[in-house]
Amino acid sequence: MIESIAKIRLVSPRTLMSRVTSTLQEIGVLHVESAPAEATQVPLRPQMMDESARRRRAELERLHEEVRRLLLLLPEAPPDERPTAQPTRHPELTEESLTRLADRVREVGRQVDDLATKLKATEEELALLSKYERALTGLAPFLQFVQESKDLDHLGVTLDEREGSRDLLALLREMMATVTDNRYELFHTRIDAHSLVVLLVFPKAQSTRVRNLLWEEGLAELRLPASVSDKPLGEAVRMLLQKKTALPLDATRYRRELREVARRWRRELAEYQDAIACSLEQLQVSLYFYQTEMAGFIYGWVPRRMLPNLQNRIRDEFDDKVVLEECPVTSKEWVGVPVALRNLGFLRPFETLTRAVALPRYGSIDPTPYMAAFFPLFYGVILGDVGYGLLVLIAAAIVRRRYRTHPLVRDLSTIFLAASGAAIGFGLLFGELFGELGKYVGLYPVLNRMQAFLPLLALSIGIGTLHVVLGLALGARSAWRHGDGQECLMKCGGMALVLSFIALIAGVAGLLPRHWMRAELGGLLCSLTVIFVFGGGRGAMELHNLVNVLSYLRLMGIGVASAALAFAANKLGGMVGNVFLGIVIAAVLHGINVVFGILSPTIQSLRLHYVEFFENFFVPGGRPYRPFRHLHPALPDRG
């Protein structure tokens, strides 16, 4: 249902506005109004940030970003070492404490940056050494034959023979002979089944041409870490191999020192980050306040059930210095009243399906309870198989357990738990367990979907009639609440039209006594008269509800198609002489049917709600209720 919302006005001396803002944030129930109508009727002006407030906000934003960066660099404590979460009051951010915090952040930042830079460089060297360890080890024996010379240069090359059918070693020999006029030496060794490492020695005068040709041919020169890139290749390789044991020890030491810094400062920095975020949110929300020379005004909305608690907290905190009063709300203002949905726990996941379209407007009707009743019903009628229902049930339970911290996935999986339960229930009614295999475990159909087409037709039309008439009844109720008598009577005429039409069809089909047909025709004519008298041209739109009822035949049609595919899967599996192959064929076809059984009932059930049901009463356009509280993701837009 849509919660009843109260409009409030809070008046405070300007000297207390900062404390009032902090208290409201702590209570966390007030949706701050950005542009109250009263602001145009009395001499109120929006509260603006002065120069000192702007400087404070800039400093807070800078500190918040720097603290956030440090917290990302500092490792978290292991779960067994983390302190028990306790509600703590945020440290007060005075000018003096902000100065101390800035100094501390600079001090900790220098330590963290230094350690993080060293750790990153060490890990990069380790990664590169690990990548080229075999190549460097392969080069090491050749380096003793290479004498450092002013006239000679040398470099390492790795050849991957999987890159193509070319003989890369022969290509390299040919290239070096051409470039150096056969003045080169080439040493090579295999480091694995597909890779060679090569040491080239050549005149320094040809270094540029050699490197350019290697790049043009796509041959990878052995790249060394920055720490040894300025060293001759031989010395660089020897240094890296020596570092093989030293680098892991260095990385471990840097991580340990970072953990020590985190153990000392992380909790305090996190508390300050929280306090800074609170202060920034208070500064931001203050732009939605109004003021006179002496007083500050805060307008907003609060769920009526929470209003007494808000009044008591304000009274206890400020005595009579701050006045909180409820303002009247006219029906014209309903379009701007924020909407908060509040349903029972087992209905709450279905709010996701409502929000997928839009929030209902305040003063209208929340369709969530009706979706919770009819969505599983439609799903069950269409799928209607114990086996498929159990598979969906197991999958939904696994997903819900795996993603229980993800609200959207958790709600959707809960919806499918309810839908799979309905599918199992109708599977018992239809006697289906992966099709007609139910008879082998003692399931016998009360209603056989492959034979009883007329009863299924009547069931689908009956469900459709109930659903459409319920939508019209909700539309009539909503119109009555808003004082629109003509709309209410038109909706009542629409209900009578649908009921009379369905009764007439049932009479023609012999399902109702023939002598009732005159009354049914009379009801049809009277309902048409009411619709056009009170609805005028709009009344023609009510006629499409007759077609809408027929749309519910898809419950029968798609359900029978699913049962037929299950029947075909079992039949084809049984026709194969090989038992194993028959099981595989049947399993594949049943798998396809399960996929269709998840998607198709979902799509069709949602369509019947969003198109045939919602259009008779649903009024979209609700503004979400967003209370001012800490770490709130967004504030209401001004105006």
XYZ file of C-alpha atoms in Angstrom:
639
model
C 0.000 0.000 0.000
C 0.958 3.655 -0.315
C 1.891 5.152 3.030
C 0.002 8.171 4.308
C 2.378 11.141 4.207
C 2.224 14.260 6.372
C 3.519 17.649 5.267
C 5.456 19.468 7.974
C 6.996 22.857 8.548
C 9.867 23.283 10.989
C 10.772 26.771 12.226
C 14.012 27.412 14.082
C 16.203 30.366 15.066
C 18.938 30.724 12.454
C 21.562 30.171 15.132
C 20.237 26.651 15.701
C 19.881 25.600 12.064
C 23.144 23.663 12.033
C 22.098 21.597 15.082
C 18.606 21.099 13.659
C 20.080 19.830 10.373
C 22.324 17.370 12.184
C 19.410 16.115 14.300
C 17.182 15.624 11.262
C 19.950 13.684 9.545
C 20.325 11.466 12.601
C 16.575 10.790 12.796
C 16.515 10.106 9.044
C 12.779 10.254 8.247
C 12.224 13.716 6.698
C 12.002 14.070 2.924
C 13.088 17.691 2.477
C 10.814 19.735 0.209
C 12.776 21.741 -2.324
C 10.148 24.335 -3.310
C 7.186 24.639 -0.918
C 4.155 26.541 -2.166
C 4.216 28.751 0.931
C 7.558 30.249 -0.170
C 5.722 32.286 -2.812
C 3.141 33.625 -0.339
C 5.329 34.862 2.545
C 8.625 36.763 2.438
C 10.903 33.703 2.523
C 14.120 33.465 0.579
C 16.208 30.363 -0.157
C 19.137 29.809 2.157
C 22.418 30.438 0.344
C 25.990 29.440 1.114
C 28.203 32.312 2.202
C 31.895 32.471 1.374
C 33.004 30.685 4.556
C 30.525 27.845 3.915
C 31.810 27.467 0.362
C 35.402 27.322 1.585
C 34.418 24.750 4.209
C 32.677 22.608 1.594
C 35.713 22.759 -0.715
C 38.014 21.738 2.144
C 35.672 18.909 3.185
C 35.438 17.630 -0.386
C 39.234 17.668 -0.727
C 39.691 15.840 2.574
C 36.947 13.337 1.747
C 38.596 12.431 -1.545
C 42.037 12.127 0.054
C 40.767 9.973 2.945
C 38.841 7.794 0.465
C 42.038 7.314 -1.544
C 44.016 6.331 1.560
C 41.344 3.849 2.648
C 41.508 2.222 -0.779
C 45.277 1.829 -0.445
C 45.250 0.589 3.147
C 44.429 -3.130 3.530
C 41.391 -4.121 5.555
C 41.878 -6.017 8.782
C 41.146 -9.774 8.695
C 37.551 -10.596 9.788
C 38.704 -12.013 13.131
C 40.626 -8.792 13.915
C 37.880 -6.338 13.002
C 36.302 -4.506 15.931
C 32.680 -5.216 16.723
C 30.485 -2.666 14.998
C 29.062 -0.267 17.547
C 27.007 2.872 16.941
C 29.414 5.749 17.547
C 28.865 9.451 17.370
C 30.776 11.114 14.562
C 33.759 13.241 15.642
C 32.922 16.931 15.640
C 34.476 18.739 12.664
C 35.444 22.119 14.051
C 37.920 24.359 12.274
C 40.613 23.198 14.689
C 39.830 19.507 14.199
C 39.772 19.961 10.413
C 43.268 21.454 10.553
C 44.491 18.546 12.679
C 42.824 16.077 10.312
C 44.450 17.700 7.270
C 47.882 17.441 8.929
C 47.249 13.809 9.874
C 46.067 12.924 6.398
C 49.227 14.447 4.902
C 51.395 12.535 7.381
C 49.662 9.192 6.812
C 49.448 9.885 3.083
C 53.209 10.256 2.788
C 53.767 6.918 4.537
C 51.090 5.116 2.536
C 52.151 6.569 -0.815
C 55.792 5.666 -0.201
C 54.963 2.094 0.807
C 52.370 1.643 -1.926
C 54.787 2.924 -4.590
C 57.539 0.577 -3.406
C 55.123 -2.365 -3.222
C 53.778 -1.693 -6.709
C 57.276 -1.447 -8.191
C 58.330 -4.649 -6.433
C 55.238 -6.534 -7.609
C 55.771 -5.317 -11.177
C 59.367 -6.532 -11.103
C 58.207 -9.851 -9.660
C 55.569 -10.226 -12.358
C 58.054 -9.403 -15.105
C 60.691 -11.662 -13.613
C 58.169 -14.478 -13.365
C 57.147 -13.892 -16.982
C 60.704 -13.880 -18.340
C 62.439 -16.074 -15.765
C 62.972 -18.938 -18.203
C 64.162 -16.562 -20.901
C 66.593 -14.816 -18.553
C 67.868 -18.154 -17.261
C 68.334 -19.303 -20.862
C 70.317 -16.188 -21.714
C 72.600 -16.387 -18.678
C 75.033 -19.041 -20.073
C 75.612 -17.027 -23.250
C 76.385 -13.780 -21.484
C 79.752 -15.039 -20.365
C 80.800 -15.112 -24.031
C 79.740 -11.510 -24.509
C 82.349 -8.940 -23.580
C 81.256 -5.389 -22.915
C 82.562 -3.278 -25.789
C 82.181 0.261 -27.090
C 81.687 -1.125 -30.596
C 79.285 -4.015 -29.903
C 75.671 -4.095 -28.748
C 73.501 -7.066 -27.792
C 69.867 -7.745 -27.015
C 67.570 -10.635 -26.221
C 64.649 -11.814 -28.373
C 61.889 -14.318 -27.594
C 60.433 -16.319 -30.479
C 56.994 -17.913 -30.196
C 56.720 -20.645 -32.809
C 52.932 -20.838 -32.386
C 52.428 -17.437 -34.011
C 52.622 -18.847 -37.533
C 54.180 -21.314 -39.900
C 57.288 -19.162 -40.539
C 60.708 -20.384 -39.438
C 61.359 -17.410 -37.154
C 64.934 -18.421 -36.364
C 65.838 -18.627 -40.061
C 64.074 -15.313 -40.655
C 66.056 -13.721 -37.833
C 69.367 -15.059 -39.230
C 68.536 -13.762 -42.692
C 67.538 -10.350 -41.347
C 70.659 -9.976 -39.206
C 72.917 -11.044 -42.088
C 71.352 -8.405 -44.350
C 71.429 -5.580 -41.808
C 74.941 -6.211 -40.409
C 76.562 -7.595 -43.560
C 77.072 -10.919 -41.703
C 78.790 -9.189 -38.801
C 76.729 -10.700 -35.972
C 76.593 -13.601 -33.534
C 73.403 -15.459 -32.595
C 73.020 -17.737 -29.554
C 69.746 -19.518 -28.880
C 68.192 -22.111 -26.619
C 64.732 -23.622 -26.221
C 62.894 -22.697 -23.014
C 59.727 -24.749 -23.678
C 57.993 -26.682 -26.436
C 56.973 -23.561 -28.344
C 59.431 -20.852 -27.367
C 63.038 -19.945 -28.066
C 65.191 -17.276 -26.444
C 67.867 -15.709 -28.635
C 70.867 -13.513 -27.819
C 71.992 -11.269 -30.675
C 75.421 -9.576 -30.758
C 76.026 -6.951 -33.456
C 77.831 -3.639 -34.136
C 76.446 -0.700 -32.174
C 76.262 1.306 -35.393
C 73.437 -0.998 -36.532
C 71.429 -0.913 -33.245
C 68.687 1.378 -34.525
C 68.177 -0.570 -37.791
C 68.106 -3.914 -35.929
C 65.507 -2.749 -33.431
C 63.346 -1.177 -36.164
C 63.375 -4.373 -38.216
C 62.514 -6.473 -35.154
C 59.522 -4.220 -34.558
C 58.443 -4.387 -38.226
C 58.606 -8.196 -38.198
C 56.701 -8.395 -34.918
C 59.547 -10.063 -33.045
C 59.482 -9.321 -29.320
C 62.592 -7.761 -27.812
C 63.111 -8.832 -24.229
C 61.871 -5.921 -22.116
C 63.474 -5.384 -18.744
C 62.086 -3.641 -15.634
C 62.667 0.090 -15.322
C 65.025 -0.446 -12.384
C 67.609 -2.137 -14.658
C 66.622 -0.813 -18.071
C 69.644 1.498 -18.149
C 72.057 -1.350 -17.467
C 73.820 -3.458 -20.089
C 71.870 -6.631 -20.827
C 74.354 -8.917 -19.141
C 74.485 -6.908 -15.942
C 70.696 -6.444 -15.986
C 70.041 -10.183 -16.283
C 72.461 -10.986 -13.484
C 70.835 -8.351 -11.229
C 67.343 -9.676 -11.923
C 68.301 -13.276 -11.223
C 69.853 -12.149 -7.955
C 66.615 -10.365 -7.100
C 64.630 -13.584 -7.498
C 64.867 -14.305 -3.783
C 65.063 -10.711 -2.537
C 61.944 -9.331 -4.254
C 59.363 -11.585 -2.483
C 60.916 -10.676 0.863
C 60.717 -6.964 0.004
C 57.065 -7.291 -1.063
C 56.200 -9.115 2.167
C 57.914 -6.399 4.221
C 56.049 -3.584 2.430
C 52.711 -5.361 2.906
C 53.441 -5.867 6.590
C 54.307 -2.194 7.021
C 51.108 -1.196 5.210
C 49.112 -3.449 7.560
C 50.778 -1.761 10.520
C 49.780 1.666 9.180
C 46.267 0.384 8.553
C 46.028 -1.104 12.051
C 46.998 2.239 13.528
C 45.037 4.661 11.347
C 42.359 2.919 9.289
C 39.544 2.962 11.857
C 40.130 6.618 12.729
C 40.284 7.596 9.051
C 37.053 5.674 8.369
C 35.302 7.531 11.210
C 36.493 10.859 9.860
C 35.410 9.908 6.339
C 31.953 9.159 7.719
C 31.861 12.466 9.597
C 33.015 14.393 6.518
C 30.334 12.727 4.385
C 27.693 13.676 6.985
C 28.874 17.296 6.994
C 28.862 17.500 3.204
C 25.319 16.115 3.090
C 24.209 18.682 5.668
C 25.740 21.516 3.650
C 24.063 20.216 0.499
C 20.615 19.818 2.033
C 20.797 23.308 3.575
C 20.389 24.686 0.047
C 16.774 23.485 0.244
C 16.034 25.485 3.393
C 14.404 28.927 3.564
C 15.013 31.830 5.882
C 14.102 35.299 7.067
C 16.355 37.692 8.933
C 15.914 35.817 12.220
C 14.506 32.359 11.474
C 15.118 29.340 9.303
C 12.308 27.298 7.711
C 12.457 23.633 6.710
C 9.608 22.047 4.762
C 9.234 18.395 4.054
C 7.276 15.173 4.104
C 7.292 12.357 6.607
C 5.235 9.122 6.813
C 2.391 9.821 9.214
C 3.244 6.821 11.386
C 6.720 8.341 11.958
C 5.493 11.863 12.713
C 4.999 11.395 16.506
C 8.558 10.113 16.898
C 9.911 13.076 14.913
C 7.920 15.534 17.040
C 9.128 13.938 20.266
C 12.769 13.961 19.197
C 12.647 17.620 18.175
C 10.904 18.576 21.415
C 13.382 16.630 23.558
C 16.377 18.120 21.753
C 15.302 21.759 21.496
C 12.402 22.248 23.960
C 10.238 25.088 22.648
C 12.983 26.806 20.654
C 12.119 24.849 17.508
C 8.526 24.511 16.324
C 7.376 21.584 14.203
C 3.831 21.697 12.848
C 1.805 19.724 10.343
C 0.533 21.583 7.281
C -2.707 20.745 5.457
C -2.363 18.935 2.130
C -4.909 19.581 -0.605
C -5.768 17.057 -3.304
C -4.109 19.374 -5.834
C -0.803 18.843 -4.029
C -1.038 15.048 -4.221
C 0.844 15.017 -7.517
C 3.940 16.291 -5.696
C 3.702 14.217 -2.530
C 6.539 11.668 -2.328
C 5.495 8.030 -2.413
C 6.619 5.341 0.027
C 5.349 1.798 -0.504
C 4.779 -0.241 2.637
C 3.614 -3.822 2.276
C 3.789 -6.929 4.405
C 7.079 -8.802 4.297
C 5.943 -11.546 1.906
C 4.493 -8.943 -0.486
C 7.523 -6.643 -0.487
C 9.528 -8.486 -3.213
C 6.656 -7.865 -5.655
C 7.239 -4.115 -5.292
C 10.095 -4.725 -7.743
C 7.550 -5.586 -10.453
C 5.563 -2.439 -9.683
C 8.642 -0.189 -9.750
C 9.673 -1.714 -13.078
C 6.842 0.342 -14.611
C 6.753 3.378 -12.323
C 5.833 4.390 -8.821
C 2.089 4.964 -8.426
C 1.133 8.559 -7.787
C 0.258 9.528 -4.221
C -3.456 9.064 -3.536
C -3.789 6.332 -6.161
C -3.640 2.556 -5.668
C -0.568 0.391 -5.127
C -0.934 -2.704 -7.368
C 1.696 -4.715 -5.466
C -0.716 -6.921 -3.420
C -2.680 -7.789 -6.553
C 0.486 -8.674 -8.469
C 1.533 -10.886 -5.567
C -1.768 -12.772 -5.919
C -2.105 -13.023 -9.704
C 1.486 -13.259 -11.012
C 2.132 -16.695 -9.417
C -1.374 -17.776 -10.470
C -0.761 -16.934 -14.133
C 2.715 -18.475 -13.998
C 1.357 -21.666 -12.479
C -1.456 -22.028 -15.031
C 0.996 -21.655 -17.920
C 3.856 -23.852 -16.618
C 1.673 -26.321 -14.673
C 4.195 -29.141 -14.279
C 5.529 -30.613 -11.036
C 8.940 -31.431 -12.525
C 9.487 -28.057 -14.164
C 8.173 -26.315 -11.067
C 10.675 -28.168 -8.875
C 13.549 -27.193 -11.191
C 12.527 -23.530 -11.044
C 12.109 -23.822 -7.263
C 15.622 -25.261 -6.809
C 17.194 -22.678 -9.145
C 15.401 -19.792 -7.399
C 16.432 -21.067 -3.958
C 20.091 -21.369 -5.023
C 20.110 -17.872 -6.562
C 18.421 -16.374 -3.521
C 20.948 -17.946 -1.181
C 23.906 -17.023 -3.387
C 22.841 -13.384 -3.904
C 20.975 -12.718 -0.676
C 22.889 -9.423 -0.208
C 21.777 -8.142 -3.627
C 18.276 -6.672 -3.123
C 17.070 -6.887 -6.746
C 18.230 -10.471 -7.339
C 16.964 -11.531 -3.901
C 13.495 -10.086 -4.595
C 13.246 -11.607 -8.084
C 14.315 -15.032 -6.819
C 11.688 -14.791 -4.048
C 9.042 -14.029 -6.690
C 10.091 -17.131 -8.622
C 9.916 -19.206 -5.460
C 6.236 -18.259 -5.168
C 5.669 -18.777 -8.903
C 7.323 -22.214 -8.860
C 5.083 -23.219 -5.944
C 2.035 -22.322 -8.050
C 3.476 -24.293 -10.989
C 3.835 -27.353 -8.752
C 0.271 -26.924 -7.494
C -1.193 -26.729 -10.990
C 1.094 -29.596 -12.018
C -0.702 -31.743 -9.443
C -4.036 -30.544 -10.863
C -2.950 -31.353 -14.433
C -1.196 -34.611 -13.376
C 2.043 -33.579 -15.120
C 5.605 -34.457 -14.106
C 7.824 -33.674 -17.084
C 4.737 -34.202 -19.168
C 2.757 -37.415 -18.831
C 5.507 -39.113 -16.796
C 3.429 -38.216 -13.747
C 1.303 -41.324 -14.202
C 4.344 -43.494 -13.412
C 4.577 -41.993 -9.918
C 0.841 -42.000 -9.193
C -0.120 -38.544 -10.522
C -3.431 -38.582 -12.357
C -4.905 -35.421 -13.913
C -7.995 -33.793 -12.537
C -7.883 -31.672 -15.687
C -5.928 -33.086 -18.643
C -4.448 -30.207 -20.640
C -3.968 -32.329 -23.759
C -7.668 -33.236 -23.872
C -9.872 -30.912 -21.798
C -9.678 -27.832 -24.054
C -13.124 -26.478 -23.256
C -12.656 -26.550 -19.454
C -9.257 -24.884 -19.915
C -10.879 -22.287 -22.148
C -13.479 -21.594 -19.475
C -10.774 -21.425 -16.778
C -8.727 -18.890 -18.757
C -11.738 -16.714 -19.565
C -12.873 -16.898 -15.941
C -9.470 -15.771 -14.642
C -9.378 -13.000 -17.256
C -12.838 -11.788 -16.324
C -11.933 -11.710 -12.626
C -8.712 -9.822 -13.311
C -10.188 -7.211 -15.656
C -13.254 -6.626 -13.454
C -10.988 -6.221 -10.424
C -8.994 -3.587 -12.332
C -12.202 -1.736 -13.210
C -13.391 -1.941 -9.594
C -10.099 -0.461 -8.393
C -10.436 2.279 -11.007
C -13.968 3.072 -9.778
C -12.755 3.190 -6.173
C -9.887 5.520 -7.066
C -12.228 7.847 -8.976
C -14.659 7.919 -6.023
C -11.842 8.844 -3.621
C -10.850 11.729 -5.874
C -14.422 12.963 -6.134
C -14.814 12.115 -9.824
C -18.330 10.681 -9.850
C -18.637 10.446 -13.638
C -15.395 8.450 -13.923
C -16.593 6.178 -11.121
C -19.925 5.491 -12.844
C -18.184 4.906 -16.182
C -15.925 2.294 -14.555
C -18.948 0.633 -12.946
C -20.575 0.526 -16.377
C -17.388 -1.096 -17.702
C -17.646 -3.799 -15.037
C -21.278 -4.472 -15.925
C -20.355 -4.580 -19.637
C -17.672 -7.237 -19.157
C -19.818 -9.372 -16.856
C -22.864 -9.144 -19.161
C -20.791 -9.971 -22.237
C -19.141 -13.020 -20.635
C -22.491 -14.210 -19.283
C -23.997 -13.857 -22.759
C -21.166 -15.888 -24.321
C -21.603 -18.548 -21.622
C -25.338 -18.650 -22.370
C -24.717 -19.105 -26.114
C -22.242 -21.912 -25.277
C -24.881 -23.602 -23.112
C -23.038 -23.038 -19.870
C -25.836 -20.856 -18.470
C -29.618 -21.253 -18.826
C -30.952 -19.979 -22.156
C -33.772 -17.980 -20.539
C -31.171 -15.739 -18.914
C -30.130 -14.355 -22.291
C -32.702 -11.532 -22.252
C -31.398 -10.320 -18.914
C -27.829 -10.573 -20.228
C -28.685 -8.541 -23.343
C -30.469 -5.999 -21.154
C -27.428 -5.714 -18.892
C -25.224 -5.249 -21.970
C -27.352 -2.392 -23.314
C -27.694 -0.702 -19.910
C -23.939 -0.856 -19.292
C -23.246 0.658 -22.717
C -25.695 3.451 -21.958
C -24.012 4.213 -18.596
C -20.546 4.173 -20.200
C -21.391 6.661 -22.958
C -23.647 8.900 -20.856
C -21.066 9.418 -18.116
C -17.902 8.878 -20.150
C -18.762 10.552 -23.416
C -16.188 9.914 -26.101
C -13.875 8.395 -23.497
C -16.419 5.657 -22.998
C -15.381 4.037 -26.276
C -12.059 3.193 -24.637
C -13.874 0.985 -22.116
C -15.015 -1.342 -24.906
C -11.511 -2.684 -25.366
C -11.869 -4.478 -22.000
C -13.930 -7.075 -23.882
C -10.901 -7.797 -26.046
C -8.663 -7.717 -22.990
C -10.606 -10.594 -21.444
C -9.938 -12.684 -24.536
C -6.216 -11.948 -24.175
C -6.184 -14.264 -21.176
C -6.646 -17.203 -23.559
C -2.869 -17.089 -23.815
C -2.845 -18.781 -20.388
C -4.393 -21.844 -22.014
C -2.596 -21.627 -25.369
C 0.960 -21.301 -24.081
C 0.321 -23.823 -21.318
C -0.942 -26.418 -23.805
C 2.081 -25.717 -26.036
C 4.396 -26.389 -23.084
C 2.568 -29.647 -22.281
C 2.759 -30.682 -25.944
C 6.520 -30.080 -26.061
C 6.963 -32.182 -22.903
C 4.847 -34.923 -24.516
C 6.982 -34.727 -27.688
C 10.202 -34.933 -25.665
C 9.056 -38.132 -23.964
C 7.701 -39.613 -27.209
C 10.862 -38.966 -29.209
C 13.048 -40.241 -26.374
C 11.024 -43.451 -26.239
C 11.149 -44.009 -30.002
C 14.954 -44.317 -30.012
C 16.205 -47.856 -29.621
C 19.202 -46.854 -27.521
C 18.252 -46.065 -23.913
C 21.153 -43.682 -23.347
C 20.487 -41.762 -26.565
C 16.765 -41.610 -25.765
C 17.476 -40.105 -22.356
C 19.800 -37.519 -23.932
C 17.192 -36.501 -26.545
C 14.427 -36.251 -23.951
C 16.686 -34.298 -21.566
C 17.641 -31.777 -24.290
C 14.018 -31.175 -25.281
C 12.929 -30.898 -21.645
C 15.801 -28.457 -21.082
C 14.542 -26.291 -23.935
C 11.056 -26.488 -22.482
C 12.336 -25.430 -19.047
C 13.992 -22.351 -20.568
C 10.756 -21.460 -22.353
C 8.902 -22.336 -19.153
C 10.875 -19.688 -17.256
C 10.778 -16.933 -19.887
C 7.382 -17.271 -21.536
C 5.166 -17.422 -18.411
C 7.113 -14.495 -16.947
C 6.675 -12.328 -20.048
C 3.010 -13.212 -20.516
C 2.136 -12.777 -16.841
C 3.773 -9.344 -16.760
C 2.042 -8.351 -19.988
C -1.389 -9.274 -18.641
C -0.709 -7.081 -15.601
C 0.922 -4.107 -17.283
C -1.442 -3.909 -20.274
C -4.801 -5.474 -19.419
C -4.880 -4.827 -15.655
C -2.956 -1.614 -14.908
C -4.644 0.516 -17.546
C -7.946 0.501 -15.678
C -6.681 2.060 -12.446
C -2.908 2.570 -12.308
C -1.745 6.198 -12.152
C 2.050 6.429 -12.640
C 4.298 9.382 -11.889
C 4.915 9.033 -8.155
C 7.923 10.855 -6.726
C 10.024 8.480 -4.565
C 10.232 9.197 -0.844
C 13.876 9.974 -0.080
C 14.479 10.798 3.567
C 17.411 12.983 4.522
C 19.770 10.611 6.258
C 23.453 9.820 6.251
C 24.892 8.395 3.042
C 21.649 8.993 1.209
C 22.366 8.592 -2.535
C 20.483 11.622 -3.763
C 18.654 14.705 -2.660
C 15.416 16.029 -4.146
C 15.803 18.320 -7.104
C 15.257 21.978 -6.428
C 11.943 23.087 -7.870
